[in-house]
Short mmCIF file of N, CA and C in Angstrom, two decimals:
data_model
loop_
_atom_site.label_atom_id
_atom_site.label_comp_id
_atom_site.label_asym_id
_atom_site.label_seq_id
_atom_site.Cartn_x
_atom_site.Cartn_y
_atom_site.Cartn_z
N UNK A 997 -58.03 -36.09 53.48
CA UNK A 997 -56.78 -36.61 53.34
C UNK A 997 -55.57 -35.72 53.87
N UNK A 998 -54.80 -36.21 54.77
CA UNK A 998 -53.73 -35.54 55.41
C UNK A 998 -52.51 -35.70 54.43
N UNK A 999 -51.87 -34.47 54.50
CA UNK A 999 -50.48 -34.43 53.70
C UNK A 999 -49.44 -35.12 54.68
N UNK A 1000 -48.43 -35.54 53.98
CA UNK A 1000 -47.27 -36.11 54.70
C UNK A 1000 -46.21 -35.27 55.21
N UNK A 1001 -45.53 -35.33 56.50
CA UNK A 1001 -44.68 -34.33 56.81
C UNK A 1001 -43.51 -34.34 55.71
N UNK A 1002 -42.75 -33.12 55.54
CA UNK A 1002 -41.72 -33.01 54.72
C UNK A 1002 -40.64 -34.26 54.76
N UNK A 1003 -40.12 -34.56 55.86
CA UNK A 1003 -39.15 -35.68 56.02
C UNK A 1003 -39.52 -37.05 55.84
N UNK A 1004 -40.88 -37.17 55.60
CA UNK A 1004 -41.37 -38.62 55.37
C UNK A 1004 -40.97 -39.25 54.33
N UNK A 1005 -40.58 -40.31 54.33
CA UNK A 1005 -40.10 -41.21 53.18
C UNK A 1005 -41.34 -41.76 52.18
N UNK A 1006 -41.04 -41.55 50.93
CA UNK A 1006 -42.09 -41.77 50.00
C UNK A 1006 -41.31 -42.90 49.14
N UNK A 1007 -41.88 -44.27 49.37
CA UNK A 1007 -41.22 -45.18 48.51
C UNK A 1007 -39.63 -45.57 48.75
N UNK A 1008 -39.39 -45.33 50.00
CA UNK A 1008 -37.98 -45.46 50.38
C UNK A 1008 -37.02 -44.26 50.36
N UNK A 1009 -37.47 -43.19 49.71
CA UNK A 1009 -36.50 -41.93 49.31
C UNK A 1009 -37.54 -40.85 49.98
N UNK A 1010 -36.87 -40.07 50.78
CA UNK A 1010 -37.43 -39.10 51.43
C UNK A 1010 -37.50 -37.63 50.17
N UNK A 1011 -38.45 -36.95 50.38
CA UNK A 1011 -38.54 -35.85 49.49
C UNK A 1011 -37.34 -34.83 49.66
N UNK A 1012 -36.94 -34.43 50.91
CA UNK A 1012 -35.85 -33.61 51.01
C UNK A 1012 -34.36 -34.11 50.16
N UNK A 1013 -34.25 -35.61 50.29
CA UNK A 1013 -33.14 -36.12 49.57
C UNK A 1013 -33.18 -36.11 47.98
N UNK A 1014 -34.62 -36.19 47.41
CA UNK A 1014 -34.80 -35.84 45.96
C UNK A 1014 -34.49 -34.51 45.83
N UNK A 1015 -35.24 -33.68 46.45
CA UNK A 1015 -34.96 -32.29 46.42
C UNK A 1015 -33.45 -31.79 46.39
N UNK A 1016 -32.86 -32.55 47.29
CA UNK A 1016 -31.20 -32.04 47.31
C UNK A 1016 -30.62 -32.61 46.32
N UNK A 1017 -30.92 -33.77 45.57
CA UNK A 1017 -30.41 -34.07 44.29
C UNK A 1017 -30.61 -33.57 43.18
N UNK A 1018 -32.04 -33.23 43.15
CA UNK A 1018 -32.28 -32.35 41.82
C UNK A 1018 -31.21 -30.82 41.94
N UNK A 1019 -31.38 -30.23 43.15
CA UNK A 1019 -30.57 -28.95 43.36
C UNK A 1019 -29.02 -29.11 42.87
N UNK A 1020 -28.53 -30.19 43.54
CA UNK A 1020 -27.18 -30.66 43.18
C UNK A 1020 -26.97 -30.76 41.66
N UNK A 1021 -27.94 -31.49 40.91
CA UNK A 1021 -27.52 -31.82 39.48
C UNK A 1021 -27.88 -30.09 38.70
N UNK A 1022 -28.84 -29.25 39.16
CA UNK A 1022 -28.85 -27.91 38.65
C UNK A 1022 -27.43 -27.10 38.73
N UNK A 1023 -27.17 -27.03 40.00
CA UNK A 1023 -25.77 -26.20 40.18
C UNK A 1023 -24.77 -27.00 39.29
N UNK A 1024 -24.81 -28.37 39.27
CA UNK A 1024 -23.52 -28.85 38.37
C UNK A 1024 -23.53 -28.56 37.06
N UNK A 1025 -24.83 -28.46 36.54
CA UNK A 1025 -25.25 -28.39 35.12
C UNK A 1025 -24.81 -26.62 34.97
N UNK A 1026 -25.21 -25.71 35.92
CA UNK A 1026 -25.00 -24.34 35.68
C UNK A 1026 -23.34 -24.33 35.60
N UNK A 1027 -22.75 -24.89 36.50
CA UNK A 1027 -21.04 -24.71 36.37
C UNK A 1027 -20.62 -25.38 35.20
N UNK A 1028 -21.10 -26.35 34.66
CA UNK A 1028 -20.79 -26.93 33.52
C UNK A 1028 -20.83 -25.99 32.20
N UNK A 1029 -22.01 -25.24 32.11
CA UNK A 1029 -22.26 -24.34 31.37
C UNK A 1029 -21.54 -23.07 31.26
N UNK A 1030 -21.22 -22.75 32.76
CA UNK A 1030 -20.39 -21.32 32.63
C UNK A 1030 -19.02 -21.89 32.28
N UNK A 1031 -18.39 -22.94 32.55
CA UNK A 1031 -16.88 -23.47 32.09
C UNK A 1031 -17.08 -23.66 30.63
N UNK A 1032 -17.93 -24.05 30.00
CA UNK A 1032 -17.93 -24.25 28.57
C UNK A 1032 -17.98 -22.98 27.79
N UNK A 1033 -18.83 -21.99 28.26
CA UNK A 1033 -18.95 -20.77 27.71
C UNK A 1033 -17.77 -19.97 28.01
N UNK A 1034 -17.04 -20.10 28.87
CA UNK A 1034 -15.73 -19.17 29.30
C UNK A 1034 -14.60 -19.89 28.17
N UNK A 1035 -14.42 -21.27 27.92
CA UNK A 1035 -13.68 -21.89 27.15
C UNK A 1035 -13.97 -21.59 25.87
N UNK A 1036 -15.18 -21.41 25.49
CA UNK A 1036 -15.40 -21.07 23.94
C UNK A 1036 -15.31 -19.69 23.78
N UNK A 1037 -15.32 -18.59 24.60
CA UNK A 1037 -15.08 -17.27 24.28
C UNK A 1037 -13.58 -17.10 24.30
N UNK A 1038 -12.88 -17.83 25.15
CA UNK A 1038 -11.56 -18.01 25.18
C UNK A 1038 -10.77 -18.43 23.85
N UNK A 1039 -11.42 -19.65 23.49
CA UNK A 1039 -11.09 -20.11 22.02
C UNK A 1039 -11.22 -19.19 20.95
N UNK A 1040 -12.49 -18.54 20.80
CA UNK A 1040 -12.62 -17.59 19.79
C UNK A 1040 -11.73 -16.24 19.82
N UNK A 1041 -11.46 -15.82 21.11
CA UNK A 1041 -10.26 -14.75 21.33
C UNK A 1041 -8.82 -15.24 20.60
N UNK A 1042 -8.58 -16.33 20.84
CA UNK A 1042 -7.23 -17.02 20.39
C UNK A 1042 -7.47 -17.20 18.96
N UNK A 1043 -8.38 -17.70 18.51
CA UNK A 1043 -8.54 -17.91 16.96
C UNK A 1043 -8.47 -16.33 16.24
N UNK A 1044 -9.06 -15.24 16.85
CA UNK A 1044 -8.82 -14.07 16.28
C UNK A 1044 -7.70 -13.41 16.46
N UNK A 1045 -6.90 -13.78 17.52
CA UNK A 1045 -5.42 -13.31 17.73
C UNK A 1045 -4.48 -14.02 16.59
N UNK A 1046 -4.59 -15.46 16.23
CA UNK A 1046 -3.82 -16.18 15.48
C UNK A 1046 -4.08 -15.74 14.04
N UNK A 1047 -5.39 -15.22 13.56
CA UNK A 1047 -5.78 -14.79 12.35
C UNK A 1047 -5.20 -13.30 12.17
N UNK A 1048 -5.12 -12.60 13.27
CA UNK A 1048 -4.24 -11.04 13.12
C UNK A 1048 -3.08 -11.19 12.85
N UNK A 1049 -2.26 -12.31 13.56
CA UNK A 1049 -0.97 -12.44 13.33
C UNK A 1049 -0.63 -12.77 12.02
N UNK A 1050 -1.42 -13.65 11.46
CA UNK A 1050 -1.39 -14.19 9.99
C UNK A 1050 -1.52 -13.03 9.12
N UNK A 1051 -2.47 -12.05 9.39
CA UNK A 1051 -2.51 -10.72 8.53
C UNK A 1051 -1.48 -9.87 8.64
N UNK A 1052 -0.86 -9.87 9.67
CA UNK A 1052 0.49 -8.89 10.09
C UNK A 1052 1.42 -9.76 9.02
N UNK A 1053 1.56 -10.81 9.04
CA UNK A 1053 2.68 -11.39 8.40
C UNK A 1053 2.43 -11.43 6.81
N UNK A 1054 1.28 -11.38 6.47
CA UNK A 1054 0.78 -11.43 5.15
C UNK A 1054 1.21 -9.75 4.66
N UNK A 1055 0.72 -8.93 5.33
CA UNK A 1055 0.99 -7.42 5.28
C UNK A 1055 2.46 -7.17 5.00
N UNK A 1056 3.07 -7.73 5.94
CA UNK A 1056 4.58 -7.42 5.85
C UNK A 1056 5.28 -7.91 4.67
N UNK A 1057 4.80 -9.30 4.20
CA UNK A 1057 5.20 -9.90 2.93
C UNK A 1057 4.91 -8.92 1.74
N UNK A 1058 3.54 -8.61 1.85
CA UNK A 1058 3.27 -7.83 0.67
C UNK A 1058 4.03 -6.62 0.57
N UNK A 1059 4.18 -5.91 1.64
CA UNK A 1059 5.11 -4.46 1.65
C UNK A 1059 6.53 -4.97 1.12
N UNK A 1060 7.31 -5.97 1.41
CA UNK A 1060 8.60 -6.34 1.02
C UNK A 1060 8.48 -6.80 -0.66
N UNK A 1061 7.35 -7.22 -0.99
CA UNK A 1061 7.37 -7.41 -2.49
C UNK A 1061 7.05 -6.35 -3.12
N UNK A 1062 6.21 -5.10 -2.70
CA UNK A 1062 6.03 -3.70 -3.14
C UNK A 1062 7.50 -3.36 -3.38
N UNK A 1063 8.14 -3.32 -2.24
CA UNK A 1063 9.40 -2.49 -2.10
C UNK A 1063 10.58 -3.08 -3.21
N UNK A 1064 10.28 -4.46 -3.38
CA UNK A 1064 11.20 -5.13 -4.53
C UNK A 1064 10.80 -4.41 -5.95
N UNK A 1065 9.55 -4.15 -6.15
CA UNK A 1065 9.41 -3.86 -7.43
C UNK A 1065 9.46 -2.26 -7.50
N UNK A 1066 9.71 -1.74 -6.47
CA UNK A 1066 9.90 -0.22 -6.39
C UNK A 1066 11.19 0.28 -5.97
N UNK A 1067 12.30 -0.32 -6.37
CA UNK A 1067 13.55 0.17 -5.98
C UNK A 1067 13.77 0.50 -4.21
N UNK A 1068 13.23 -0.49 -3.65
CA UNK A 1068 13.15 -0.38 -2.19
C UNK A 1068 12.57 0.67 -1.48
N UNK A 1069 11.53 1.22 -2.02
CA UNK A 1069 10.52 2.01 -1.58
C UNK A 1069 9.36 1.54 -1.26
N UNK A 1070 8.66 1.90 0.08
CA UNK A 1070 7.45 1.26 0.57
C UNK A 1070 6.44 2.28 0.24
N UNK A 1071 5.17 1.78 -0.14
CA UNK A 1071 4.04 2.59 -0.51
C UNK A 1071 3.50 3.54 0.43
N UNK A 1072 3.04 4.92 0.48
CA UNK A 1072 2.79 5.63 1.30
C UNK A 1072 1.64 5.42 2.32
N UNK A 1073 0.64 4.54 1.90
CA UNK A 1073 -0.21 3.89 2.53
C UNK A 1073 -0.34 2.42 2.01
N UNK A 1074 -1.23 1.86 3.11
CA UNK A 1074 -1.44 0.25 2.73
C UNK A 1074 -2.59 0.25 1.58
N UNK A 1075 -3.21 0.97 1.30
CA UNK A 1075 -4.15 1.00 -0.09
C UNK A 1075 -3.38 0.82 -1.19
N UNK A 1076 -2.23 1.67 -1.29
CA UNK A 1076 -1.38 1.22 -2.53
C UNK A 1076 -1.05 -0.09 -2.92
N UNK A 1077 -1.20 -1.09 -1.82
CA UNK A 1077 -0.91 -2.33 -2.41
C UNK A 1077 -2.08 -3.18 -3.06
N UNK A 1078 -2.93 -2.62 -3.16
CA UNK A 1078 -4.38 -3.19 -3.94
C UNK A 1078 -4.25 -2.56 -5.06
N UNK A 1079 -4.59 -3.21 -6.24
CA UNK A 1079 -4.46 -4.73 -6.44
C UNK A 1079 -3.18 -5.15 -6.87
N UNK A 1080 -2.19 -4.41 -7.19
CA UNK A 1080 -0.83 -4.55 -7.47
C UNK A 1080 -0.33 -5.87 -6.72
N UNK A 1081 -0.30 -5.84 -5.26
CA UNK A 1081 0.36 -6.83 -4.82
C UNK A 1081 -0.71 -7.63 -3.82
N UNK A 1082 -1.76 -7.23 -3.49
CA UNK A 1082 -2.74 -7.98 -2.87
C UNK A 1082 -4.14 -7.79 -3.55
N UNK A 1083 -5.01 -8.66 -3.58
CA UNK A 1083 -6.36 -8.13 -4.13
C UNK A 1083 -7.27 -7.30 -3.25
N UNK A 1084 -7.20 -7.62 -1.91
CA UNK A 1084 -7.97 -6.70 -1.15
C UNK A 1084 -6.95 -6.49 0.23
N UNK A 1085 -7.14 -5.45 1.07
CA UNK A 1085 -6.40 -5.41 2.54
C UNK A 1085 -7.04 -6.42 3.34
N UNK A 1086 -6.41 -6.93 4.12
CA UNK A 1086 -7.01 -7.75 5.26
C UNK A 1086 -7.76 -6.98 6.45
N UNK A 1087 -8.50 -7.81 7.02
CA UNK A 1087 -9.04 -6.93 7.97
C UNK A 1087 -9.68 -7.75 9.02
N UNK A 1088 -9.45 -7.22 10.34
CA UNK A 1088 -9.72 -8.02 11.52
C UNK A 1088 -11.07 -8.79 11.50
N UNK A 1089 -10.94 -9.70 12.01
CA UNK A 1089 -12.33 -10.53 12.06
C UNK A 1089 -13.28 -10.37 13.28
N UNK A 1090 -12.83 -9.63 14.16
CA UNK A 1090 -13.66 -9.46 15.53
C UNK A 1090 -14.22 -8.07 15.53
N UNK A 1091 -13.75 -6.87 15.28
CA UNK A 1091 -14.23 -5.60 15.41
C UNK A 1091 -15.25 -5.38 14.36
N UNK A 1092 -16.31 -5.16 14.48
CA UNK A 1092 -17.50 -4.78 13.25
C UNK A 1092 -17.89 -3.33 13.42
N UNK A 1093 -17.94 -2.69 12.43
CA UNK A 1093 -18.53 -1.37 12.27
C UNK A 1093 -20.20 -1.54 12.44
N UNK A 1094 -20.83 -0.42 12.58
CA UNK A 1094 -22.12 -0.17 12.72
C UNK A 1094 -23.04 -1.01 11.81
N UNK A 1095 -22.70 -1.02 10.62
CA UNK A 1095 -23.21 -1.69 9.59
C UNK A 1095 -22.84 -3.32 9.53
N UNK A 1096 -22.11 -3.72 10.60
CA UNK A 1096 -21.72 -5.17 10.43
C UNK A 1096 -20.55 -5.76 9.69
N UNK A 1097 -20.05 -4.76 9.05
CA UNK A 1097 -18.83 -5.08 8.39
C UNK A 1097 -17.41 -5.22 9.32
N UNK A 1098 -16.43 -5.98 8.71
CA UNK A 1098 -15.15 -6.07 9.36
C UNK A 1098 -14.53 -4.61 9.34
N UNK A 1099 -13.56 -4.35 10.10
CA UNK A 1099 -12.87 -2.97 10.33
C UNK A 1099 -11.40 -3.41 9.81
N UNK A 1100 -10.91 -2.25 9.11
CA UNK A 1100 -9.42 -2.21 8.66
C UNK A 1100 -8.80 -1.51 9.91
N UNK A 1101 -7.94 -2.50 10.70
CA UNK A 1101 -7.27 -1.92 11.90
C UNK A 1101 -5.77 -1.70 11.77
N UNK A 1102 -5.69 -1.83 10.42
CA UNK A 1102 -3.97 -1.80 10.28
C UNK A 1102 -3.44 -0.37 9.56
N UNK A 1103 -4.14 -0.10 8.81
CA UNK A 1103 -3.87 1.04 8.02
C UNK A 1103 -3.44 2.38 8.73
N UNK A 1104 -4.35 2.64 9.85
CA UNK A 1104 -4.19 3.88 10.49
C UNK A 1104 -2.74 3.67 11.32
N UNK A 1105 -2.19 2.96 11.58
CA UNK A 1105 -1.10 2.52 12.35
C UNK A 1105 0.37 2.54 11.51
N UNK A 1106 -0.03 2.31 10.01
CA UNK A 1106 0.96 2.16 9.11
C UNK A 1106 1.77 3.42 9.26
N UNK A 1107 3.21 3.28 9.10
CA UNK A 1107 4.05 4.41 9.10
C UNK A 1107 5.24 3.99 8.07
N UNK A 1108 5.56 4.74 6.91
CA UNK A 1108 6.72 4.30 5.95
C UNK A 1108 7.74 5.45 6.36
N UNK A 1109 8.86 4.83 6.52
CA UNK A 1109 10.10 5.84 6.68
C UNK A 1109 10.96 5.66 5.54
N UNK A 1110 11.04 6.80 4.92
CA UNK A 1110 11.75 6.74 3.50
C UNK A 1110 13.27 6.53 3.76
N UNK A 1111 13.83 5.99 2.82
CA UNK A 1111 15.42 5.97 2.72
C UNK A 1111 16.22 7.20 2.98
N UNK A 1112 17.24 7.21 3.81
CA UNK A 1112 17.75 8.29 3.80
C UNK A 1112 19.29 7.98 4.18
N UNK A 1113 20.04 8.57 3.27
CA UNK A 1113 21.60 8.36 3.32
C UNK A 1113 21.74 6.85 3.04
N UNK A 1114 22.44 6.29 3.95
CA UNK A 1114 22.87 4.70 3.85
C UNK A 1114 21.79 3.83 4.50
N UNK A 1115 20.86 4.43 5.16
CA UNK A 1115 19.69 3.89 5.95
C UNK A 1115 18.67 3.75 4.89
N UNK A 1116 18.34 2.17 4.89
CA UNK A 1116 17.36 1.70 3.83
C UNK A 1116 15.77 2.18 4.33
N UNK A 1117 14.82 2.23 3.62
CA UNK A 1117 13.49 2.68 3.95
C UNK A 1117 13.25 1.49 4.68
N UNK A 1118 12.10 1.96 5.63
CA UNK A 1118 11.57 0.84 6.44
C UNK A 1118 10.09 1.28 6.92
N UNK A 1119 9.49 0.25 7.48
CA UNK A 1119 7.97 0.70 7.74
C UNK A 1119 7.53 -0.05 9.04
N UNK A 1120 6.46 0.31 9.81
CA UNK A 1120 5.94 -0.37 10.78
C UNK A 1120 4.27 -0.34 10.86
N UNK A 1121 3.62 -0.89 11.58
CA UNK A 1121 2.20 -1.26 11.63
C UNK A 1121 1.83 -2.31 12.62
N UNK A 1122 0.71 -2.08 13.22
CA UNK A 1122 0.17 -2.97 13.93
C UNK A 1122 -1.35 -2.81 14.08
N UNK A 1123 -1.86 -3.84 14.70
CA UNK A 1123 -3.36 -3.98 14.68
C UNK A 1123 -3.78 -3.31 15.76
N UNK A 1124 -4.80 -2.41 15.52
CA UNK A 1124 -5.45 -1.57 16.49
C UNK A 1124 -6.70 -2.06 17.06
N UNK A 1125 -6.95 -3.43 16.76
CA UNK A 1125 -7.99 -3.94 17.35
C UNK A 1125 -8.00 -3.93 18.96
N UNK A 1126 -9.26 -4.42 19.50
CA UNK A 1126 -9.15 -4.56 20.91
C UNK A 1126 -9.52 -6.23 21.31
N UNK A 1127 -9.80 -7.04 20.30
CA UNK A 1127 -10.12 -8.17 20.72
C UNK A 1127 -8.87 -9.29 21.18
N UNK A 1128 -7.58 -8.51 21.24
CA UNK A 1128 -6.69 -9.45 21.78
C UNK A 1128 -6.47 -9.66 23.24
N UNK A 1129 -7.41 -8.89 23.89
CA UNK A 1129 -7.55 -9.18 25.44
C UNK A 1129 -7.46 -10.60 26.02
N UNK A 1130 -6.22 -10.84 26.78
CA UNK A 1130 -6.18 -11.95 27.17
C UNK A 1130 -4.82 -12.68 26.74
N UNK A 1131 -4.57 -12.18 25.62
CA UNK A 1131 -3.34 -12.48 24.83
C UNK A 1131 -2.64 -11.42 24.60
N UNK A 1132 -1.07 -11.61 24.19
CA UNK A 1132 -0.18 -10.52 23.99
C UNK A 1132 -0.62 -9.86 22.73
N UNK A 1133 -0.42 -8.52 22.68
CA UNK A 1133 -1.02 -7.87 21.54
C UNK A 1133 0.19 -8.43 20.32
N UNK A 1134 -0.09 -8.25 19.15
CA UNK A 1134 0.68 -8.55 18.14
C UNK A 1134 1.84 -7.23 18.05
N UNK A 1135 3.09 -7.77 17.71
CA UNK A 1135 3.96 -6.75 17.51
C UNK A 1135 3.94 -6.18 16.32
N UNK A 1136 4.46 -4.67 16.30
CA UNK A 1136 4.79 -4.23 15.12
C UNK A 1136 5.57 -4.68 14.28
N UNK A 1137 5.33 -4.79 12.78
CA UNK A 1137 6.29 -5.31 12.10
C UNK A 1137 7.49 -4.43 11.66
#
């Protein structure tokens, strides 16, 4: 039995045409998967960014509540908000420590500036997480 030449038609369609169609479908599928994976990663990053902004807002509100109850003074550390004002400190959802737990990326950046003369007490803090890439970093409160 002799084999057929590669370009010879089998039932009206040549082997090369079938091979080209299959290759085209594989390339299209690979491009679609790459596109979907990129969009999924970008959506996760945006969700983490939005969550982080909400944590910053909640911490700012908790600090103001603390100051209202303590004659305009802010706590020396964010941990002093627990449990009086907040049940727990919020933690970033993206970075995990070696044991798989979320990490507090706010406390290290917290600075309390005490009242001085006519200037009221103030504070600043920001997220030190690295999962905001592709988005503007959250502003300090």
